[in-house]
Coordinates of C-alpha atoms in Angstrom, one line a residue:
X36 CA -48.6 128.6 124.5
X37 CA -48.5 124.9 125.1
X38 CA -50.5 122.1 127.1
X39 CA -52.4 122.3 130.1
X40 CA -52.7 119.6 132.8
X41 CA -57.0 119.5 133.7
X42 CA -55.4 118.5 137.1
X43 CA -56.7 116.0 139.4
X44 CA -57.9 116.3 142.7
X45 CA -56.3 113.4 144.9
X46 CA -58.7 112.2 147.9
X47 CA -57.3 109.9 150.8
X48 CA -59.1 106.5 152.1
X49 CA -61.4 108.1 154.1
X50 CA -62.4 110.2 150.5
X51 CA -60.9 113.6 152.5
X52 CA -58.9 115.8 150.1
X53 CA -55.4 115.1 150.3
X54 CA -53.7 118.0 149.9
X55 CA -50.4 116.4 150.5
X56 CA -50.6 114.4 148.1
X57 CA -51.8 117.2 145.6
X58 CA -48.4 119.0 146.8
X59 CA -46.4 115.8 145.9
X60 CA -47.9 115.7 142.5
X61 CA -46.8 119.3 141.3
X62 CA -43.7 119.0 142.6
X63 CA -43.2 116.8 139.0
X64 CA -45.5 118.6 137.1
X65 CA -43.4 121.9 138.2
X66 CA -40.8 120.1 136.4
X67 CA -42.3 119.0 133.7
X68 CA -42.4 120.9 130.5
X69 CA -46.4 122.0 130.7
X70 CA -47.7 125.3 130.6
X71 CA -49.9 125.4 133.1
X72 CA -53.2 123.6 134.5
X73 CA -56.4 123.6 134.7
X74 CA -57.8 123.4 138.3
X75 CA -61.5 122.5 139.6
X76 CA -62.5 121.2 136.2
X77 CA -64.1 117.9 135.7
X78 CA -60.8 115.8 136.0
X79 CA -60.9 117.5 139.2
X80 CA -64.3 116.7 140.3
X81 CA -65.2 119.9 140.9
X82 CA -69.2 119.2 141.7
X83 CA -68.4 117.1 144.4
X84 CA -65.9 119.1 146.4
X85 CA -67.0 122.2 148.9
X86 CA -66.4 125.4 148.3
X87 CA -64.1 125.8 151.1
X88 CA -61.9 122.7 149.5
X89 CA -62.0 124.4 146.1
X90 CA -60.4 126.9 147.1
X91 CA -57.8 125.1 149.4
X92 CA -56.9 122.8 146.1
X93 CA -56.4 126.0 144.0
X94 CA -54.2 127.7 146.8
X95 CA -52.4 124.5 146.7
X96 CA -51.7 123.9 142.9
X97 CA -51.2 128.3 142.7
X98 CA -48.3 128.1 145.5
X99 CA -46.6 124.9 144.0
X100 CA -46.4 125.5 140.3
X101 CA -43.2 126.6 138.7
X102 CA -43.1 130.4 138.2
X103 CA -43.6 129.7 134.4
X104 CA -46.0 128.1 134.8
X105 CA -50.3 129.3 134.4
X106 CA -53.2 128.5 136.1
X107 CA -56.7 128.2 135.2
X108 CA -59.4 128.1 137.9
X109 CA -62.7 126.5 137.1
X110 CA -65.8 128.0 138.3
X111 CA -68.6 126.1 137.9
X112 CA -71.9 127.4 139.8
X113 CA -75.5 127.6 139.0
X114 CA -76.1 131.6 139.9
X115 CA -74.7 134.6 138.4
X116 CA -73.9 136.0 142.0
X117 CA -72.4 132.7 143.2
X118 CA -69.7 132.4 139.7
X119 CA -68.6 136.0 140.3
X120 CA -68.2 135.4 144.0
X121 CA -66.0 132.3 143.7
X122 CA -64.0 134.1 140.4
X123 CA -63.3 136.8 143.3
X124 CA -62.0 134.3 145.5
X125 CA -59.7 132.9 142.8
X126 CA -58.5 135.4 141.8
X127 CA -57.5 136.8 144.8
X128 CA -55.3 133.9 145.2
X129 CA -53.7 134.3 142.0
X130 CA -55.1 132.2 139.1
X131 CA -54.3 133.8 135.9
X132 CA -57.7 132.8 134.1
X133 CA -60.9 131.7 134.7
X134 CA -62.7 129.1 133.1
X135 CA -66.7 129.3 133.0
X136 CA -69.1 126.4 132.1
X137 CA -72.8 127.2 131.1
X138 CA -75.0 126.9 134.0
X139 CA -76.8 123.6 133.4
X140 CA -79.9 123.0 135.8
X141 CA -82.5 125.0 134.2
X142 CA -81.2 123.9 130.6
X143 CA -84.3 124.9 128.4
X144 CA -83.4 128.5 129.3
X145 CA -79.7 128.6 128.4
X146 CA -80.6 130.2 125.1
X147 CA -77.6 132.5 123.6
X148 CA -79.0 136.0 125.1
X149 CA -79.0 134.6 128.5
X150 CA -75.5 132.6 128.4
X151 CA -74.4 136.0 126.3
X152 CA -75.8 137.9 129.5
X153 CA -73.9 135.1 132.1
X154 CA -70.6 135.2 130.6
X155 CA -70.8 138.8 130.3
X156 CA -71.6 139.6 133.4
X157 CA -69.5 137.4 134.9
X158 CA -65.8 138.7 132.7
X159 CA -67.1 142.3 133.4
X160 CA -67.0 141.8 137.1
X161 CA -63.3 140.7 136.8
X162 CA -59.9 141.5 136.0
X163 CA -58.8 138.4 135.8
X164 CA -59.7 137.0 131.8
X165 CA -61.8 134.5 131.5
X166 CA -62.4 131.6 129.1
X167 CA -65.1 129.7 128.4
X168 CA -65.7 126.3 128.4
X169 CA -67.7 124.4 125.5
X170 CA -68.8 121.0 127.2
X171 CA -71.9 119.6 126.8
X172 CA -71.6 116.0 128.4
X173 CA -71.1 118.2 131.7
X174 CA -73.6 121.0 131.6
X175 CA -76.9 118.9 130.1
X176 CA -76.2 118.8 126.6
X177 CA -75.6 122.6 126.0
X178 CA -73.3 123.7 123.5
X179 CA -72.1 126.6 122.8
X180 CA -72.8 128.2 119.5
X181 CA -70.3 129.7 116.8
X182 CA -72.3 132.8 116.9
X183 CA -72.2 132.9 120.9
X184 CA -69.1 132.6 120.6
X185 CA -68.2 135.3 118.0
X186 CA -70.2 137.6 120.2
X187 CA -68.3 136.4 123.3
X188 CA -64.8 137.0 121.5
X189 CA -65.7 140.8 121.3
X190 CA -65.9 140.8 125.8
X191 CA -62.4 142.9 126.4
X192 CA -61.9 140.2 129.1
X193 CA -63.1 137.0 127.7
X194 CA -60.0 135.9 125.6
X195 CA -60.8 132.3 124.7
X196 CA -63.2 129.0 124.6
X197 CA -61.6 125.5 126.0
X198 CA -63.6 123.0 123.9
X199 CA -64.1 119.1 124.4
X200 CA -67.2 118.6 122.6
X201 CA -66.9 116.3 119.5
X202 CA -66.7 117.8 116.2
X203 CA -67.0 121.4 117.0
X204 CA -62.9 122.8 117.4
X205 CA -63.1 123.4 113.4
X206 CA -66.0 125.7 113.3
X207 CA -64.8 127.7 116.4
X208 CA -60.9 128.4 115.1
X209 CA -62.4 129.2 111.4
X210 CA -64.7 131.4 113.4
X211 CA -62.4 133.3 115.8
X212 CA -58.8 131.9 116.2
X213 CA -57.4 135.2 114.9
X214 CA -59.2 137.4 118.0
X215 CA -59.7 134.7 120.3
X216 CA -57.7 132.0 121.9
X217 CA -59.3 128.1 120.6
X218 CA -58.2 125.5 122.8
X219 CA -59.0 121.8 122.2
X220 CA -60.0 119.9 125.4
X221 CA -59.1 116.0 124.1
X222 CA -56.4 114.3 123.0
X223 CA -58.7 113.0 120.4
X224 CA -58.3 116.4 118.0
X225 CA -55.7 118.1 119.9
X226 CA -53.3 117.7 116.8
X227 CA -56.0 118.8 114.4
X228 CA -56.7 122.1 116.6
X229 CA -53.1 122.7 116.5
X230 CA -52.5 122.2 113.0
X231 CA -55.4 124.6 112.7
X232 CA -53.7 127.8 114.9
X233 CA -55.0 126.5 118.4
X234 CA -52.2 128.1 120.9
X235 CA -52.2 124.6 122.9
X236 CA -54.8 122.2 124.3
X237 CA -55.9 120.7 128.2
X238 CA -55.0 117.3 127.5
X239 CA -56.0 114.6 130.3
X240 CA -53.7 112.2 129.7
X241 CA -51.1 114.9 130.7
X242 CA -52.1 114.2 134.2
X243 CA -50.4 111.0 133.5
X244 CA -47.6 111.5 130.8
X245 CA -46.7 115.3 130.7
X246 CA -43.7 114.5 129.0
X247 CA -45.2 113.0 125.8
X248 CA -48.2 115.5 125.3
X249 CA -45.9 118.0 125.8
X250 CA -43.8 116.4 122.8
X251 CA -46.5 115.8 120.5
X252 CA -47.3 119.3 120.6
X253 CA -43.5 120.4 120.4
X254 CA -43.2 118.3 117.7
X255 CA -46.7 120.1 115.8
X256 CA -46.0 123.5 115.8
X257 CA -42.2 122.7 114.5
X258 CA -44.0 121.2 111.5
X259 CA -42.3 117.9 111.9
X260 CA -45.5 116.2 110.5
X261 CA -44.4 113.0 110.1
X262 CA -43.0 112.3 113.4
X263 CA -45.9 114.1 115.0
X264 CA -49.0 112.2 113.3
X265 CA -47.2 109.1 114.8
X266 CA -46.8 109.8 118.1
X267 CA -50.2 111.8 117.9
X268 CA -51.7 107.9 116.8
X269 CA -50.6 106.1 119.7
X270 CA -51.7 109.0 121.9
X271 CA -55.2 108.9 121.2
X272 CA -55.2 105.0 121.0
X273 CA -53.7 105.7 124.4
X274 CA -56.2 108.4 125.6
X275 CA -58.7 105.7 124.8
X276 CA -57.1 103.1 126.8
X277 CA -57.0 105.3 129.9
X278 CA -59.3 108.1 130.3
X279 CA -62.0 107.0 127.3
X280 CA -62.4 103.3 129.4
X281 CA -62.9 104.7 132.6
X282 CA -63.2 108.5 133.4
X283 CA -61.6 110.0 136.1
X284 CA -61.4 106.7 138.0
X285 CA -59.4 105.5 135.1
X286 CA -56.9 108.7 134.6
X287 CA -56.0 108.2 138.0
X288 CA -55.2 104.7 138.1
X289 CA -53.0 105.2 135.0
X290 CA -51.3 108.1 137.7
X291 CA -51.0 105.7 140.3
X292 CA -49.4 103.0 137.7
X293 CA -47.4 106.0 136.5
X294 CA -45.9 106.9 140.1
X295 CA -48.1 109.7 140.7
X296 CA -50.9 109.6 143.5
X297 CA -54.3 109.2 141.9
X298 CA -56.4 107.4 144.4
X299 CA -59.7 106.7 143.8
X300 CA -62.7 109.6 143.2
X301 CA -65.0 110.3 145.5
X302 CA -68.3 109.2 145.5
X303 CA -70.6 108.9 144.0
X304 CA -68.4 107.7 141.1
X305 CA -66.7 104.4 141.9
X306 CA -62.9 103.3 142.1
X307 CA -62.5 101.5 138.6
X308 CA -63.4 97.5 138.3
X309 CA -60.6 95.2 138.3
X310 CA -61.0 94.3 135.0
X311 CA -60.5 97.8 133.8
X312 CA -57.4 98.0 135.8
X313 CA -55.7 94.9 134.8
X314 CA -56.5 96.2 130.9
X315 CA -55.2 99.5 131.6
X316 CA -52.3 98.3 133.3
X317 CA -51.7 95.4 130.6
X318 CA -52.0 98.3 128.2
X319 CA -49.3 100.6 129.8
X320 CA -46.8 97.9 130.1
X321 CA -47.0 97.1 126.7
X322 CA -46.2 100.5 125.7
X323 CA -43.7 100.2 127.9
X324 CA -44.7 103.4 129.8
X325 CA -44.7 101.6 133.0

C-alpha cells in the first residue's frame, strides 16, 4: 500500500473554503509518490465545515488526484441515518473508502454492541468499504476495543481500522492484520506498525513533506533497517516540532513555510502564536527542509 496524506482543508482570509487553493495543493501531491489521502478527517477540520462544503472539498481532492492515486472520505456524524446519507453522497462521487469515527456526544452509550450495531449498519448500507477509525482524543475518549474490532473484521465490507491512539497499533495487528487492513495514524509508531505488517500509515506530516514519509516507508518494507530507523528518528522529532506543538494550525504553517497553501483554520481554533511559528520555522531551516 503506502502513505496517506490526512489532507488539509485550506480556508481564505475571510475563513471561506478555498478551493483554489485545495486544487493548487494536489496538483503536487498528484505528483508526489503518496498513495492516496484522507479527506474530511481532523487535519481537515471536518466538524467545522458544512455539509455542502464537505462535499465540494472531496469533489475537489477526487477530480485532482493522480489516477493512482486512493481516496478516503471521512464521515463523521452523530446519527446512524445522517453517516449513511453522507457515505451515499461520497461515494457517489467516487471515494474509494470510507472512514467512520465512533459517534461521540452521547459517550456513556458507545458500548461495543451499539458501535458493533453503527459500523454495521453503516458498511452494510454501502458498497463502498469502509474503515474504521480508532481515535479517542476526537470522539470523547472512546476507544475502540480489540474485540470490537475482531468482530468488525468479520463485516464483508469493513476491511480495516486507521488508528492514532497511543499505544494500541500492537494489540490491533497481533489481533487482525492477517484479515484486516491495520493502519497507524502518527508518525510517532508508523515505523513500528510497519515493521509489524501494517500496509502503510496516514501520516500528517505528509501534508508537508510527502517526499520523506513516503521514503521512510520505502525504505521499511525493503528492510533497509538501518537507514530507515534514522530517518524514522528525525521524523518523529520532526512530527513533534510541527504538528505535536501546534495542531492543525501548526501543520499548516509548516505547508505554508514548505510552499504549500496552509492558511490558517477556521475558528474556533486560532492561527498559531508567533512564538510557535518562529520555533517551527527556526526548526525547519535547521533541517534544512526549508
Amino acid at each position: 500500500m503506502g502513505v496517506f496524506a490526512p489532507i488539509t482543508t485550506p480556508f481564505d482570509a475571510k475563513g471561506e473554503v478555498a478551493y483554489d487553493k485545495l486544487k493548487d495543493n494536489m496538483g503536487f501531491y498528484a505528483n508526489s509518490g503518496l498513495k492516496g489521502y484522507l479527506a474530511l478527517g481532523s487535519n481537515g477540520e471536518n466538524k467545522s465545515l458544512s455539509n455542502s462544503e464537505k462535499e465540494k472539498v472531496l469533489a475537489t481532492i477526487i477530480q485532482n488526484k493522480s489516477s493512482d492515486q486512493v481516496v478516503m472520505a471521512g464521515c463523521i456524524f452523530e446519527s446512524t441515518r445522517e453517516t449513511i446519507e453522507f457515505a451515499k453522497i461520497a461515494q457517489g462521487l467516487g471515494t474509494d473508502f470510507v472512514t467512520l469515527l465512533p459517534p461521540s456526544y452521547f459517550k456513556k452509550e458507545m458500548t461495543d454492541p451499539v458501535l458493533l450495531k453503527y459500523f454495521s449498519d453503516v458498511a452494510g448500507s454501502l458498497s463502498t468499504p469502509c474503515l474504521v477509525y480508532n481515535a479517542p482524543q476526537f470522539c470523547g475518549g472512546t476507544t475502540l476495543s480489540v474485540n470490537l474490532v475482531k468482530e468488525l473484521a468479520r463485516h464483508p465490507n469493513i476491511v480495516g481500522i486507521k488508528d492514532s491512539s497511543t499505544g494500541n497499533i500492537e494489540s490491533f495487528l497481533l489481533a487482525v492484520r492477517d484479515t484486516f487492513n491495520v493502519l497507524p495514524g502518527s508518525a510517532n509508531f508508523f515505523v513500528t506498525g510497519l515493521v509489524m505488517g501494517a500496509p502503510g500509515g496516514v501520516i500528517s506530516l505528509a501534508n508537508v513533506f510527502p517526499d520523506i514519509t513516503c521514503r521512510l516507508y520505502n525504505l521499511t518494507v525493503n528492510k533497509k533497517y538501518e537507514e530507515a530507523f534514522r530517518l524514522n528518528e528525525r521524523i518523529i522529532k520532526l512530527n513533534k516540532s510541527v504538528s505535536g506543538s501546534g495542531g492543525v494550525a501548526a501543520v499548516k504553517y509548516a505547508m505554508d513555510l514548505a510552499g504549500l497553501y496552509g492558511g490558517n483554520p477556521r475558528l474556533p481554533l486560532l492561527p498559531l502564536s508567533d512564538d510557535l511559528r518562529k520555533k517551527i520555522e527556526d526548526y525547519l531551516k535547521k533541517e534544512e527542509l526549508i
